[in-house]
Coordinates of C-alpha atoms in Angstrom, one line a residue:
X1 CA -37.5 -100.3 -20.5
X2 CA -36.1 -102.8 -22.8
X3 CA -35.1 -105.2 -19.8
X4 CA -38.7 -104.7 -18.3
X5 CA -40.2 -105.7 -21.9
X6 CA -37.9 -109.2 -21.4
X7 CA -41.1 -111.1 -22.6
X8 CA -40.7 -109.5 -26.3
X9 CA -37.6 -111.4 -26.8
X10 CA -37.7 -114.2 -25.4
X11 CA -38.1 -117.9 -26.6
X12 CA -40.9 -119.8 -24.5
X13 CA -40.4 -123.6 -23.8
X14 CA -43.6 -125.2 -22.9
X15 CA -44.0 -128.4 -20.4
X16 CA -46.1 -131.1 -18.8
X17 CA -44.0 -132.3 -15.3
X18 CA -45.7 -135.9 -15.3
X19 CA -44.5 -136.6 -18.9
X20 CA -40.8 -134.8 -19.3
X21 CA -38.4 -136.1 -16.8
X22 CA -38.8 -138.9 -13.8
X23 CA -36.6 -138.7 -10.9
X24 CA -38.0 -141.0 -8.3
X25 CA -38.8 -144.1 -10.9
X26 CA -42.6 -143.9 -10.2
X27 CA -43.4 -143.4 -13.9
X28 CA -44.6 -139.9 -13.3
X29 CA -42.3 -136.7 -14.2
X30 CA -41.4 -134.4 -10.9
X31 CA -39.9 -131.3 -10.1
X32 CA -36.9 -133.2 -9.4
X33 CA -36.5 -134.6 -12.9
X34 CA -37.1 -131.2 -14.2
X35 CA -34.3 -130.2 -12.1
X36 CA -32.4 -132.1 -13.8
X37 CA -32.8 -131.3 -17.0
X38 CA -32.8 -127.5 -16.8
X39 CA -29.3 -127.4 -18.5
X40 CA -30.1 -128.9 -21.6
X41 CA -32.9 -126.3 -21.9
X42 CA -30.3 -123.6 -21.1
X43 CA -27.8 -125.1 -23.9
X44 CA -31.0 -125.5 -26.3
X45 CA -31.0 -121.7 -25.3
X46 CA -34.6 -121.6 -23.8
X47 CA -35.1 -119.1 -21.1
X48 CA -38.5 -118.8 -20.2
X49 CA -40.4 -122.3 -19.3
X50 CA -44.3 -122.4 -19.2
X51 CA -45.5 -125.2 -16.5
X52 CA -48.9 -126.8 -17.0
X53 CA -50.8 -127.0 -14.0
X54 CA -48.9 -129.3 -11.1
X55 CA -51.1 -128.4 -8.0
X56 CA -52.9 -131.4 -6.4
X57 CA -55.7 -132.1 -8.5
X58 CA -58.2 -135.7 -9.1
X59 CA -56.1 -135.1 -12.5
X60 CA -59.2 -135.9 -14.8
X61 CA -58.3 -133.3 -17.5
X62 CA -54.7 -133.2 -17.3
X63 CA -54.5 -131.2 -14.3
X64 CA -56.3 -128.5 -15.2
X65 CA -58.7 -129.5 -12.6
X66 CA -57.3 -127.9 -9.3
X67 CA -58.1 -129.2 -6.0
X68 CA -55.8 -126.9 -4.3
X69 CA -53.9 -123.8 -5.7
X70 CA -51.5 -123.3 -3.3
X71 CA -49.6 -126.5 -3.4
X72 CA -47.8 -128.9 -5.4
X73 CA -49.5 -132.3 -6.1
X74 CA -47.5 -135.5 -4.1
X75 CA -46.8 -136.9 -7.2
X76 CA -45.0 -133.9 -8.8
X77 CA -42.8 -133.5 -5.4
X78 CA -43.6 -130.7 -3.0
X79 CA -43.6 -127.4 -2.5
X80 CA -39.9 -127.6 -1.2
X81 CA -39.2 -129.2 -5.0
X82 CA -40.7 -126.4 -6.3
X83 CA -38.7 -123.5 -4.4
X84 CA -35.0 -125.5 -5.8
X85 CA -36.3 -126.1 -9.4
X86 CA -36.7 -122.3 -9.4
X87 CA -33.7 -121.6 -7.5
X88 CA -31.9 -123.8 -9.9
X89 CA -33.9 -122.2 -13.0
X90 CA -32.9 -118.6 -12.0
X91 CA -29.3 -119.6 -11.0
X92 CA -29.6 -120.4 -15.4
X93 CA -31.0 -117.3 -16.0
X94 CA -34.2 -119.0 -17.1
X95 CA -37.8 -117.2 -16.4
X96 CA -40.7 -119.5 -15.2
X97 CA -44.3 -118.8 -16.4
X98 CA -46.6 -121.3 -14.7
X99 CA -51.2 -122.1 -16.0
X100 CA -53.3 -120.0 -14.0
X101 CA -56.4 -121.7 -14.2
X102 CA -59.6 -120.1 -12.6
X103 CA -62.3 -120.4 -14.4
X104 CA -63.1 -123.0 -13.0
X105 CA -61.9 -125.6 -10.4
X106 CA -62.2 -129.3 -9.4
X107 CA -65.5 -130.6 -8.1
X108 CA -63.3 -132.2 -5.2
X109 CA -62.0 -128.5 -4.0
X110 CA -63.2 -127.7 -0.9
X111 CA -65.0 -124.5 -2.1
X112 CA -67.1 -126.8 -4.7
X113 CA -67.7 -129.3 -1.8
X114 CA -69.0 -126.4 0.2
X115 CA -71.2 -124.7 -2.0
X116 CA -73.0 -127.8 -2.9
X117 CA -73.6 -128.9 0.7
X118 CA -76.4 -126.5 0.6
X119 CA -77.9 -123.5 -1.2
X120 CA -77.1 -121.3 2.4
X121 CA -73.3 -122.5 1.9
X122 CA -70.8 -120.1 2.5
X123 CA -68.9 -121.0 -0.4
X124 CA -72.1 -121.0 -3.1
X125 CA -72.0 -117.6 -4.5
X126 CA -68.2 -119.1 -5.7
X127 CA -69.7 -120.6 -8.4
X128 CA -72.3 -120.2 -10.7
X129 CA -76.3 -122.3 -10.2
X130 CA -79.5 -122.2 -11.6
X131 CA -82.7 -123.3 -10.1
X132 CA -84.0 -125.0 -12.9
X133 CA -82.6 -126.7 -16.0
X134 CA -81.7 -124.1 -18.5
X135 CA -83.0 -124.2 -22.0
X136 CA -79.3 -123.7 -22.8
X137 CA -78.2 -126.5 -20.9
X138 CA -76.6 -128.3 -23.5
X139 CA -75.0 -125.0 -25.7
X140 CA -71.6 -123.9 -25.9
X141 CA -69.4 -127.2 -25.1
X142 CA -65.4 -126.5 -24.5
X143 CA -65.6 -130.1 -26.1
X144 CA -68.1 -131.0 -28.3
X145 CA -69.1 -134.9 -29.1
X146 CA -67.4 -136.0 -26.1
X147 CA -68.9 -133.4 -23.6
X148 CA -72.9 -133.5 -22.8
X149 CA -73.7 -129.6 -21.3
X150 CA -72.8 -127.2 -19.9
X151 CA -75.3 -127.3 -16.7
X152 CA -75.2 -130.5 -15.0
X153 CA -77.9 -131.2 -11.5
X154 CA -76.3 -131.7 -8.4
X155 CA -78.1 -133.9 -6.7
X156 CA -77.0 -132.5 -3.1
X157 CA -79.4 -129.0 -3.5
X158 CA -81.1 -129.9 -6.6
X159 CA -80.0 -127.7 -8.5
X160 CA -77.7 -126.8 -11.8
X161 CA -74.2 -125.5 -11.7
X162 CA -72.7 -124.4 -14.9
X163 CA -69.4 -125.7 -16.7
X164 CA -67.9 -124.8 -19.9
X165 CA -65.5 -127.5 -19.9
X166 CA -66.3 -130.9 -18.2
X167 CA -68.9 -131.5 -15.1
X168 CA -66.4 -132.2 -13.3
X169 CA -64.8 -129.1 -13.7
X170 CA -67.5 -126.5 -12.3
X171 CA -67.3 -122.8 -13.2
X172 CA -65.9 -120.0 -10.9
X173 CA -68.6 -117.2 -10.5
X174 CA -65.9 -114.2 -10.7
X175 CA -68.1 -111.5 -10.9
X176 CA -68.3 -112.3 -7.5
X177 CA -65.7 -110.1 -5.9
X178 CA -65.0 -112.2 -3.0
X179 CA -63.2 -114.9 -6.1
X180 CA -61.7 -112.2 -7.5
X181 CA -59.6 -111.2 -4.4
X182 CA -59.4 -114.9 -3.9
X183 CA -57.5 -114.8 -7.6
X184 CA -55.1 -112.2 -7.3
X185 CA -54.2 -113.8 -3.8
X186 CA -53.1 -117.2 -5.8
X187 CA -51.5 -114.5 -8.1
X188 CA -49.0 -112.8 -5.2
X189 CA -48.3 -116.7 -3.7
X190 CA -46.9 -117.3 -6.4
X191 CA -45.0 -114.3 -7.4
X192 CA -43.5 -114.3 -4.1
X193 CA -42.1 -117.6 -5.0
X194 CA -40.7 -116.2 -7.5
X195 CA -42.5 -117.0 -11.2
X196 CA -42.2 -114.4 -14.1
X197 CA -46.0 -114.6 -14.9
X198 CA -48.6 -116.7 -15.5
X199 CA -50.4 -118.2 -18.5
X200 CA -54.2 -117.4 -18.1
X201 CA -56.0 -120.4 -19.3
X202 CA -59.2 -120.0 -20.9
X203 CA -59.6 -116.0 -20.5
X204 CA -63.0 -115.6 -22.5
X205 CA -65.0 -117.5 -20.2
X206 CA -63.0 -115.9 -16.8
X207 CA -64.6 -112.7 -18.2
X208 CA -68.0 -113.7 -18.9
X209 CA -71.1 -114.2 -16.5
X210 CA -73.6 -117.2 -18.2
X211 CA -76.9 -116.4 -17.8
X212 CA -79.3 -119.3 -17.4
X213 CA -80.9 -119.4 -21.2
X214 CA -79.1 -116.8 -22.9
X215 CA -76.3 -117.1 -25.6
X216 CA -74.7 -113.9 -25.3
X217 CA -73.2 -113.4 -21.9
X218 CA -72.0 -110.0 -20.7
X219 CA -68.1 -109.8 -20.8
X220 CA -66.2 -107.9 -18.1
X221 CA -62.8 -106.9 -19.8
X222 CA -62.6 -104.7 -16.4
X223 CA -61.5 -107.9 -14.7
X224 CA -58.2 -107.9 -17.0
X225 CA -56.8 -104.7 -15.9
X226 CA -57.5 -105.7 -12.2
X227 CA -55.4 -108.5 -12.5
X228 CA -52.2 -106.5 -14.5
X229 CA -52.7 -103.7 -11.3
X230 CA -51.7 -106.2 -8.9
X231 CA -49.3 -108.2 -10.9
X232 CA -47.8 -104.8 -11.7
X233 CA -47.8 -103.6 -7.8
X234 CA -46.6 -106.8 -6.8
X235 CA -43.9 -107.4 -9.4
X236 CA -43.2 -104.9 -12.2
X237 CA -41.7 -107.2 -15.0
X238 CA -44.3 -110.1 -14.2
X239 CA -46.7 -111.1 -17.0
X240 CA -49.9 -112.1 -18.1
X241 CA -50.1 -114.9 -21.2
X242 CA -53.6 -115.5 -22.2
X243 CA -55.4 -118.1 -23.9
X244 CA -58.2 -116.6 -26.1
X245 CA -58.8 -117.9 -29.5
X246 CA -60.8 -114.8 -30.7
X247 CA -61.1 -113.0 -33.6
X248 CA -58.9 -110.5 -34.7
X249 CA -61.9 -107.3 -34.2
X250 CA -62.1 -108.6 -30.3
X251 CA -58.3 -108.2 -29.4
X252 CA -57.8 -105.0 -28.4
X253 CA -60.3 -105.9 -25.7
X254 CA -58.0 -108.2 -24.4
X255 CA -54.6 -106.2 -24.7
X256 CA -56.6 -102.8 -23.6
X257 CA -56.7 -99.5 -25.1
X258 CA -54.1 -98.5 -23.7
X259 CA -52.4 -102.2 -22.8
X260 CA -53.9 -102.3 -19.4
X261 CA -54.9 -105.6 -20.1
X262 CA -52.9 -108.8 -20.8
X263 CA -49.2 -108.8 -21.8
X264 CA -49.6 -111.4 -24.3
X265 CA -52.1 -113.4 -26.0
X266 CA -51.2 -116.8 -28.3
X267 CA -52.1 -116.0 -31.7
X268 CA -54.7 -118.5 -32.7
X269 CA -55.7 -116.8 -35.8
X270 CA -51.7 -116.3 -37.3
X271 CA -51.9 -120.2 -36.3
X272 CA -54.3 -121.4 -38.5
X273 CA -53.9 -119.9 -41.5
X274 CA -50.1 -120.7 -41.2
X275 CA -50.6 -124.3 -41.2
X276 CA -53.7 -123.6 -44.0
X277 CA -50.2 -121.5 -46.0
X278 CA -47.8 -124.8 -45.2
X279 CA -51.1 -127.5 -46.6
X280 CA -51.6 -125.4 -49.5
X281 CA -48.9 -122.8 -50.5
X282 CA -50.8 -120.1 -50.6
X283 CA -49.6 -117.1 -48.5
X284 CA -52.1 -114.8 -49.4
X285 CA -54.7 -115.7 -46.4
X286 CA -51.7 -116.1 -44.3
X287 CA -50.8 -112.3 -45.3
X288 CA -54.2 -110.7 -44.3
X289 CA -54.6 -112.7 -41.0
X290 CA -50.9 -111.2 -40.1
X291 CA -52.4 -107.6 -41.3
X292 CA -55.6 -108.2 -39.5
X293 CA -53.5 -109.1 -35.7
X294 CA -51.7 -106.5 -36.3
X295 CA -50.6 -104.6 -33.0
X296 CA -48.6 -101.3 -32.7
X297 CA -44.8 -101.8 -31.2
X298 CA -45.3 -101.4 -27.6
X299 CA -46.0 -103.3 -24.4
X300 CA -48.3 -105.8 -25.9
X301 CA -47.4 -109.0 -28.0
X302 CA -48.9 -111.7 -29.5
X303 CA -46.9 -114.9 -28.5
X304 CA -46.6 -117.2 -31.8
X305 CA -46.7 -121.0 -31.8
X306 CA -47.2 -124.1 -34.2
X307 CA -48.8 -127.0 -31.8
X308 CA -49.5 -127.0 -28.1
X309 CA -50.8 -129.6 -25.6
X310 CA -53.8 -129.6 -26.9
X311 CA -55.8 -130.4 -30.5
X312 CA -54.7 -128.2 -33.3
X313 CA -58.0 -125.8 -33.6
X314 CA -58.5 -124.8 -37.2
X315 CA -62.2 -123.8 -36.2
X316 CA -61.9 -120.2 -37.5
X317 CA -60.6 -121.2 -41.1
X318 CA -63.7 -120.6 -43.2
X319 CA -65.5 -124.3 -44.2
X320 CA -63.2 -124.6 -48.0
X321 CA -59.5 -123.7 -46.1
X322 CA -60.4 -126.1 -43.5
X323 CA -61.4 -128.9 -45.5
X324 CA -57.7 -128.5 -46.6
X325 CA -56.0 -128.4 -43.7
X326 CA -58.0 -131.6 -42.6
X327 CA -57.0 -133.6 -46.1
X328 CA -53.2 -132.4 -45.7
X329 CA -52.8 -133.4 -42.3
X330 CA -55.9 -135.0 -40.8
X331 CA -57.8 -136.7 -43.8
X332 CA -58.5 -139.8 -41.4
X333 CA -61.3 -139.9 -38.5
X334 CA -59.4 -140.9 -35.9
X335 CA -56.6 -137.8 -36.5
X336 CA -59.4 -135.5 -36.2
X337 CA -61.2 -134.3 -32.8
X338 CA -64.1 -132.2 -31.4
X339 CA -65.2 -131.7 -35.1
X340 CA -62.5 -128.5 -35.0
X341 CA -59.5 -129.6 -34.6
X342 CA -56.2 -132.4 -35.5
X343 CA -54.7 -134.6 -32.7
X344 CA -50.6 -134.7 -34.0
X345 CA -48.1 -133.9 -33.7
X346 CA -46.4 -131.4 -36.1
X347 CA -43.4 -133.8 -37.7
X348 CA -45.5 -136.7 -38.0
X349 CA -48.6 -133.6 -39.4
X350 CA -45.7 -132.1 -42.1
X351 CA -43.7 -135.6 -43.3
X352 CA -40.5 -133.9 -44.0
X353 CA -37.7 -132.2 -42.4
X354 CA -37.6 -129.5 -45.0
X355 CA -41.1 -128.7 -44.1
X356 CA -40.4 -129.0 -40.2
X357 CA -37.5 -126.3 -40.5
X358 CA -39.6 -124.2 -42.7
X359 CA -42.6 -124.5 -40.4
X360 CA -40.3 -123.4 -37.5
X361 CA -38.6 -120.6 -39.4
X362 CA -41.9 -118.7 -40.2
X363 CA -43.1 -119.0 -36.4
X364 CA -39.6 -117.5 -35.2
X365 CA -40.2 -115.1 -37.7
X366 CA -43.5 -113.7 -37.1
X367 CA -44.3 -110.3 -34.9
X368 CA -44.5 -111.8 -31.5
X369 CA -42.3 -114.3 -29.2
X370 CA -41.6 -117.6 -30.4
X371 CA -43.4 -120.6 -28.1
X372 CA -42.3 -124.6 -28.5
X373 CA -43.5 -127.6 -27.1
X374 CA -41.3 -130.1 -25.5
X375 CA -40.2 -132.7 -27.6
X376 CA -40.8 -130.5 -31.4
X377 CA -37.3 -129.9 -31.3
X378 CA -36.2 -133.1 -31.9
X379 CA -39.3 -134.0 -33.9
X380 CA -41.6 -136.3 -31.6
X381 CA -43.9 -138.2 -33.0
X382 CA -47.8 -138.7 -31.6
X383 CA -49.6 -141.7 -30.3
X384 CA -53.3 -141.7 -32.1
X385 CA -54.0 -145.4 -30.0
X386 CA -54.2 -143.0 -27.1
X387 CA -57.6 -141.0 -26.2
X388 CA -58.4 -137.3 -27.3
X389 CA -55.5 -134.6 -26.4
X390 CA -53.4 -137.5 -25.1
X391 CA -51.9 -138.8 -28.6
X392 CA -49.4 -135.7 -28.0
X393 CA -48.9 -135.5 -24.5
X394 CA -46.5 -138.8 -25.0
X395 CA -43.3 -138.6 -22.3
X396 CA -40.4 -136.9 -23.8
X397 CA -37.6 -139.1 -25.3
X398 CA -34.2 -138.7 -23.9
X399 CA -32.4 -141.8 -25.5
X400 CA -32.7 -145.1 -26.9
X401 CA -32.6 -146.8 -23.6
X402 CA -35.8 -148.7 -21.6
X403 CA -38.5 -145.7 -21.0
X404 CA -36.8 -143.8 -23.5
X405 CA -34.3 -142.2 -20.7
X406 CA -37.8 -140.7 -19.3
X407 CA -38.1 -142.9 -16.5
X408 CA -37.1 -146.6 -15.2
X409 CA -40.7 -147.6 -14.0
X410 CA -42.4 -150.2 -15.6
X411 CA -45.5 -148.4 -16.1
X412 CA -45.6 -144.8 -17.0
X413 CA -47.9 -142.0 -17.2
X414 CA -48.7 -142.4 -20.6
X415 CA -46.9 -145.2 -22.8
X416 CA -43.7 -144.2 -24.8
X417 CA -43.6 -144.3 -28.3
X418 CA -42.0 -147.5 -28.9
X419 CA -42.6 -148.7 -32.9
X420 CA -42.3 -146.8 -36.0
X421 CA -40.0 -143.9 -37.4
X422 CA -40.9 -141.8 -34.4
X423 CA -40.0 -144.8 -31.7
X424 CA -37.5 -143.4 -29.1
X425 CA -34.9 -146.1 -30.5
X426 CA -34.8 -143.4 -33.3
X427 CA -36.2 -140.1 -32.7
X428 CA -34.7 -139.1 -28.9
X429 CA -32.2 -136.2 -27.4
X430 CA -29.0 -138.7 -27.3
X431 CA -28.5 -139.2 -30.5
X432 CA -29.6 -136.0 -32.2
X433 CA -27.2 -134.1 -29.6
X434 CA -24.0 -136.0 -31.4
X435 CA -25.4 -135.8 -34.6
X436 CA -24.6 -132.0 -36.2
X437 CA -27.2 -132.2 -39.1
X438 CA -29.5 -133.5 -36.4
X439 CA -33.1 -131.2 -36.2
X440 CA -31.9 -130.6 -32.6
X441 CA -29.0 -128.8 -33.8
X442 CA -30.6 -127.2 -35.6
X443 CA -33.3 -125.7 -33.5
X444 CA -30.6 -124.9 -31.2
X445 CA -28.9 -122.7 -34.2
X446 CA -32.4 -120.7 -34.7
X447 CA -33.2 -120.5 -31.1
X448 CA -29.8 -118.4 -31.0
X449 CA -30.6 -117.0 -34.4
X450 CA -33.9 -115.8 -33.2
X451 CA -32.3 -113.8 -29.8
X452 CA -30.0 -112.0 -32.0
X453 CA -32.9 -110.7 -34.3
X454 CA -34.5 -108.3 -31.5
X455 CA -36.2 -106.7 -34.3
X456 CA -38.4 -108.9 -34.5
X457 CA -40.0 -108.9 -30.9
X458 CA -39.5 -105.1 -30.4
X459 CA -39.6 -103.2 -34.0
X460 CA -42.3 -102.3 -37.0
X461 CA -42.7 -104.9 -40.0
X462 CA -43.5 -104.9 -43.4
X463 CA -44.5 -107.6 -46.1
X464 CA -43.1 -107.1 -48.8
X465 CA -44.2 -107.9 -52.3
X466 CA -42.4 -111.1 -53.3
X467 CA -44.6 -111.3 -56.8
X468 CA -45.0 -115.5 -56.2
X469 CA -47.8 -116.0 -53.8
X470 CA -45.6 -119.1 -52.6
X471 CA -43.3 -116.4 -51.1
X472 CA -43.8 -114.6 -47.8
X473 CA -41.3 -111.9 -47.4
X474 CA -40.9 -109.7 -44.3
X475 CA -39.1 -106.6 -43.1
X476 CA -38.8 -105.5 -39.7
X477 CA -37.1 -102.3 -38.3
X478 CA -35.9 -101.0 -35.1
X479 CA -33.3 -98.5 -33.9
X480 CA -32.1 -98.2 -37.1
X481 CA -31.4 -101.6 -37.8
X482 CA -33.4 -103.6 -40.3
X483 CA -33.6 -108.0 -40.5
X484 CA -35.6 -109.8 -43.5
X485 CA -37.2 -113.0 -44.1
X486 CA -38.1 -115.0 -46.7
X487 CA -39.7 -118.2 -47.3
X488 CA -41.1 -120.3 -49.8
X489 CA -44.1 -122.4 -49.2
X490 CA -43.9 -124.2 -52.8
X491 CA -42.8 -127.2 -53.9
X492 CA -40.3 -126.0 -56.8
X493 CA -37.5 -123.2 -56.1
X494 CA -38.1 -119.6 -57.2
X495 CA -36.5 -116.3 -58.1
X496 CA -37.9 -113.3 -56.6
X497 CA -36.7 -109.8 -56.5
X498 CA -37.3 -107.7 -53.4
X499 CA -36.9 -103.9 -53.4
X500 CA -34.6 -101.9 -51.1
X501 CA -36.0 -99.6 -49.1
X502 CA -36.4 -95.5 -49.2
X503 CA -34.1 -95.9 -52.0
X504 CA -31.3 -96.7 -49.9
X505 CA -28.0 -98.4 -51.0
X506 CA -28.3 -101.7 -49.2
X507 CA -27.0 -105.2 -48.9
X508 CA -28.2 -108.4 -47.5
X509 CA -25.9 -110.3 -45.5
X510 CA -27.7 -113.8 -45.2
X511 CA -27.6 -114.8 -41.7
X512 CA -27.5 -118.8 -42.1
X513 CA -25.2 -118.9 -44.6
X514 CA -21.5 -116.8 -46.1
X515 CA -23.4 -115.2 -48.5
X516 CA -24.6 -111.3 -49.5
X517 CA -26.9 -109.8 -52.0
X518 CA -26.1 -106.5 -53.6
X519 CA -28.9 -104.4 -54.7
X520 CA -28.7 -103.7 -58.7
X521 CA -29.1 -100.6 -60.3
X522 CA -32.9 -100.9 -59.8
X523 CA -32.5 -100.6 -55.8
X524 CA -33.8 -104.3 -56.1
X525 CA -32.2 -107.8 -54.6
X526 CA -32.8 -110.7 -56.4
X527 CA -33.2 -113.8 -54.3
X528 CA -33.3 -117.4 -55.3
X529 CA -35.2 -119.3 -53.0
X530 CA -35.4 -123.7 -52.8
X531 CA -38.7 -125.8 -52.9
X532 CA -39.7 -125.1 -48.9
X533 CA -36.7 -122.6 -48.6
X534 CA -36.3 -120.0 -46.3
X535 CA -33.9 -117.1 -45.3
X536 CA -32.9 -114.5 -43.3
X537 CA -31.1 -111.5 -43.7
X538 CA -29.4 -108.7 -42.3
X539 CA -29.9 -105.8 -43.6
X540 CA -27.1 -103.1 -44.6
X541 CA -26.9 -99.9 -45.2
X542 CA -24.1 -99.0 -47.6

């Protein structure tokens, strides 16, 4: 059962194609360069990669708008690429997770260009219309202040189809059942070439039917479990990783009562008030929203994360905790987007490596599966010249060469970063790789550290009472075995003492470092703890 939960342990490397490796010197990244980089991600000890979307698309939201879903877009490689990048990946032992994006597709897919040709269209049912203009027509933006509605006129039939994200981007009508079979046939094309999964981009609105003029659209969790029955049939350790940034009352309807929904779900909530914990100090929020997520040792997981390829969302922080989150690490304008969220990076966002490493070592730490985006783990920076999401989608930095070892073209996807502390002259693979104190090492050291600490993906946990609310301190148990972390969000070290267990006799062997901690006579360890320290611990029974 263990092997078949291989999701719970496992350490989640997240990609773009067009902006990590260049084989072919057209300034786009391909299957081909990602070929050949798949054994530095082994060494880093990554063995699960999550692809953005590579199918052929007009590429007008980063490729999340899919003209076709059973290729591989011409300037990615083809579909031969694909099949040796895989062959290569599982030759390495590394699991591939690729976006599943159906809630909606291009407007240049052929189904779209059917179902507007006329309102008798075979394809129109496929997506959802309204007669008339909806009194709702401009509620409910995926992107608000840049995008207008969410009903837009088509001009061929006159009338309005409905988009949560961009108009050129029109919405899937999946409660009709004909898109649904439609889904889980992209599903088993996939599977059969062999991917471990997929990660379901924007679940909430997959599930939900809009109803011209109403707010409130009926949601059909029902859907979920269809999907998991034939990912299931089709491929028994296969999973689903979904993308719903809900609250914590609404996630059992996404995991299932009895987890015959989605595998995983990213932890939005856990996210936010972590980086609210690493602005401030103050664990305490960060404690509840961990209590609140809580979910039973089992199938499900939550999958953990600090940034991603898109803005950091801090929308469900109430008003005073996101006013500072924005002052630590967006106070200007231009850092700041859809009036919810911050466009960096995380190193440029924290400042220090101290905070990087102690930001890294609570999200390794938390209940759930660890997931990174390229280029954190040798601290990229962000380009805020660029529009919107694409300040952090910058190509990855391999060394201090031309094109920053990325590619030899003289114009590329997206510009490197070429000036200041986070230029590829300093910050890129090359150097940190020779350099043992480097943050690559590093990351490479708790990546390993992380996949010996099973406990944490598979068992119970505790928080313990630390007495300093700058201290978070977790246990977590399973098959009789026990690990504990600690770490201290404060700007000035502390002493705390932490109590043993069921009165056990027990020691702490510290598992970055040659040192133990004895309990005293009081059953209690007393731990001393730097300004942004962390640690972890073994835990033995005497």
């Amino acid at each position: 059962m263990t092997d078949e939960l291989w999701y719970k342990n496992a350490v989640i490397y997240s990609l773009d194609l067009e902006t990590f490796m260049d084989a072919n010197g057209d300034g786009i990244g391909d299957f081909e360069g990602l070929c050949d980089r798949l054994h530095y991600l082994h060494a880093l000890g990554v063995d699960t990669i999550w692809l953005a979307p590579f199918q052929p698309t007009p590429n007008k939201d980063n490729g999340y708008d899919v003209q076709d879903y059973y290729g591989v877009d011409p300037r990615h490689g083809s579909n031969g690429d694909f099949v040796s990048f895989m062959h290569q990946a599982k030759k390495l032992g590394i699991k591939v997770i690729i976006d599943l994006v159906v809630n909606h597709t291009s407007d240049q897919h052929p189904w779209f260009k059917n179902a507007r040709s006329s309102k008798d269209a075979p394809y129109r049912n496929w997506y959802v219309w309204a007669d008339k203009r909806p009194s709702n027509w401009d509620e409910g933006m995926v992107f608000p202040g840049v995008q207008k509605a969410t009903w837009t006129k088509d001009k061929q039939t006159g009338a309005y189809y409905h988009h949560r994200f961009y108009p050129h981007q029109p919405d899937l009508n999946t409660h009709n059942p004909e898109v649904r079979k439609e889904i889980r046939k992209i599903m088993g094309y996939w599977l059969q070439l062999g991917v471990s999964g997929f990660r379901v981009d924007a679940v909430p609105f997959i599930l939900e039917m809009p109803q011209p003029g109403k707010k409130n659209p009926v949601m059909k969790f029902e859907y979920l479990e269809e999907m998991r029955n034939f990912l299931q049939w089709r491929s028994g350790d296969a999973v689903l990783l979904g993308e719903a940034n809900v609250l914590p009352e609404q996630t059992k309807n996404y995991f299932g009562e009895r987890a015959e929904g989605i595998h995983m779900m990213f932890n939005f909530y856990v996210n936010q008030y972590s980086f609210y914990t690493l602005a401030t100090g103050d664990t305490a929020p960060l404690i509840k929203a961990l209590e609140d997520t809580r979910v039973a040792p089992g199938i499900s997981q939550w999958a953990n994360f600090l940034r991603n390829h898109d803005e950091l969302d801090i929308d469900r922080l109430p008003d005073d905790l996101r006013q500072r989150v924005f002052e630590q690490f967006g106070p200007e304008p231009h850092m700041q987007l859809y009036d919810r969220g911050i466009r960096r990076r995380l190193a440029p966002m924290l400042g220090s490596r101290a905070k990087i490493e102690l930001a890294y070592s609570l999200m390794f730490s938390l209940p759930g599966t660890p997931v990174m985006r390229y280029g954190d783990e040798i601290g990229m920076g962000d380009d805020l010249d660029l529009k919107e999401r694409d300040a952090v989608r910058t190509p990855m930095q391999w060394c201090a060469e031309e094109g920053a070892g990325f590619s030899t073209a003289p114009k590329l996807v997206h510009p490197v970063i070429d000036k200041g502390f986070y230029s590829y002259q300093h910050v890129n693979v090359a150097d940190q790789r020779r350099d043992p104190q480097s943050l690559l090492n590093w990351m490479t050291s708790l990546i390993r550290l992380r996949k010996e600490c099973p406990e944490i993906g598979m068992g119970n946990w505790e928080i313990l009472d630390a007495g300093v609310p700058t201290v978070l301190a977790m246990r977590y148990s399973w098959k009789g075995n026990a690990v504990m972390m600690v770490h201290n969000f404060g700007d000035k070290p502390v002493e705390i003492k932490l109590p043993a267990t069921k009165g056990a006799s027990e020691r702490l062997d510290d598992l970055m470092d040659q040192d133990s901690i004895e309990g005293n006579s009081a059953k209690k360890f007393t731990i001393g703890m730097t300004a942004y320290g962390y640690r972890w611990f073994r835990v033995k029974t005497l």
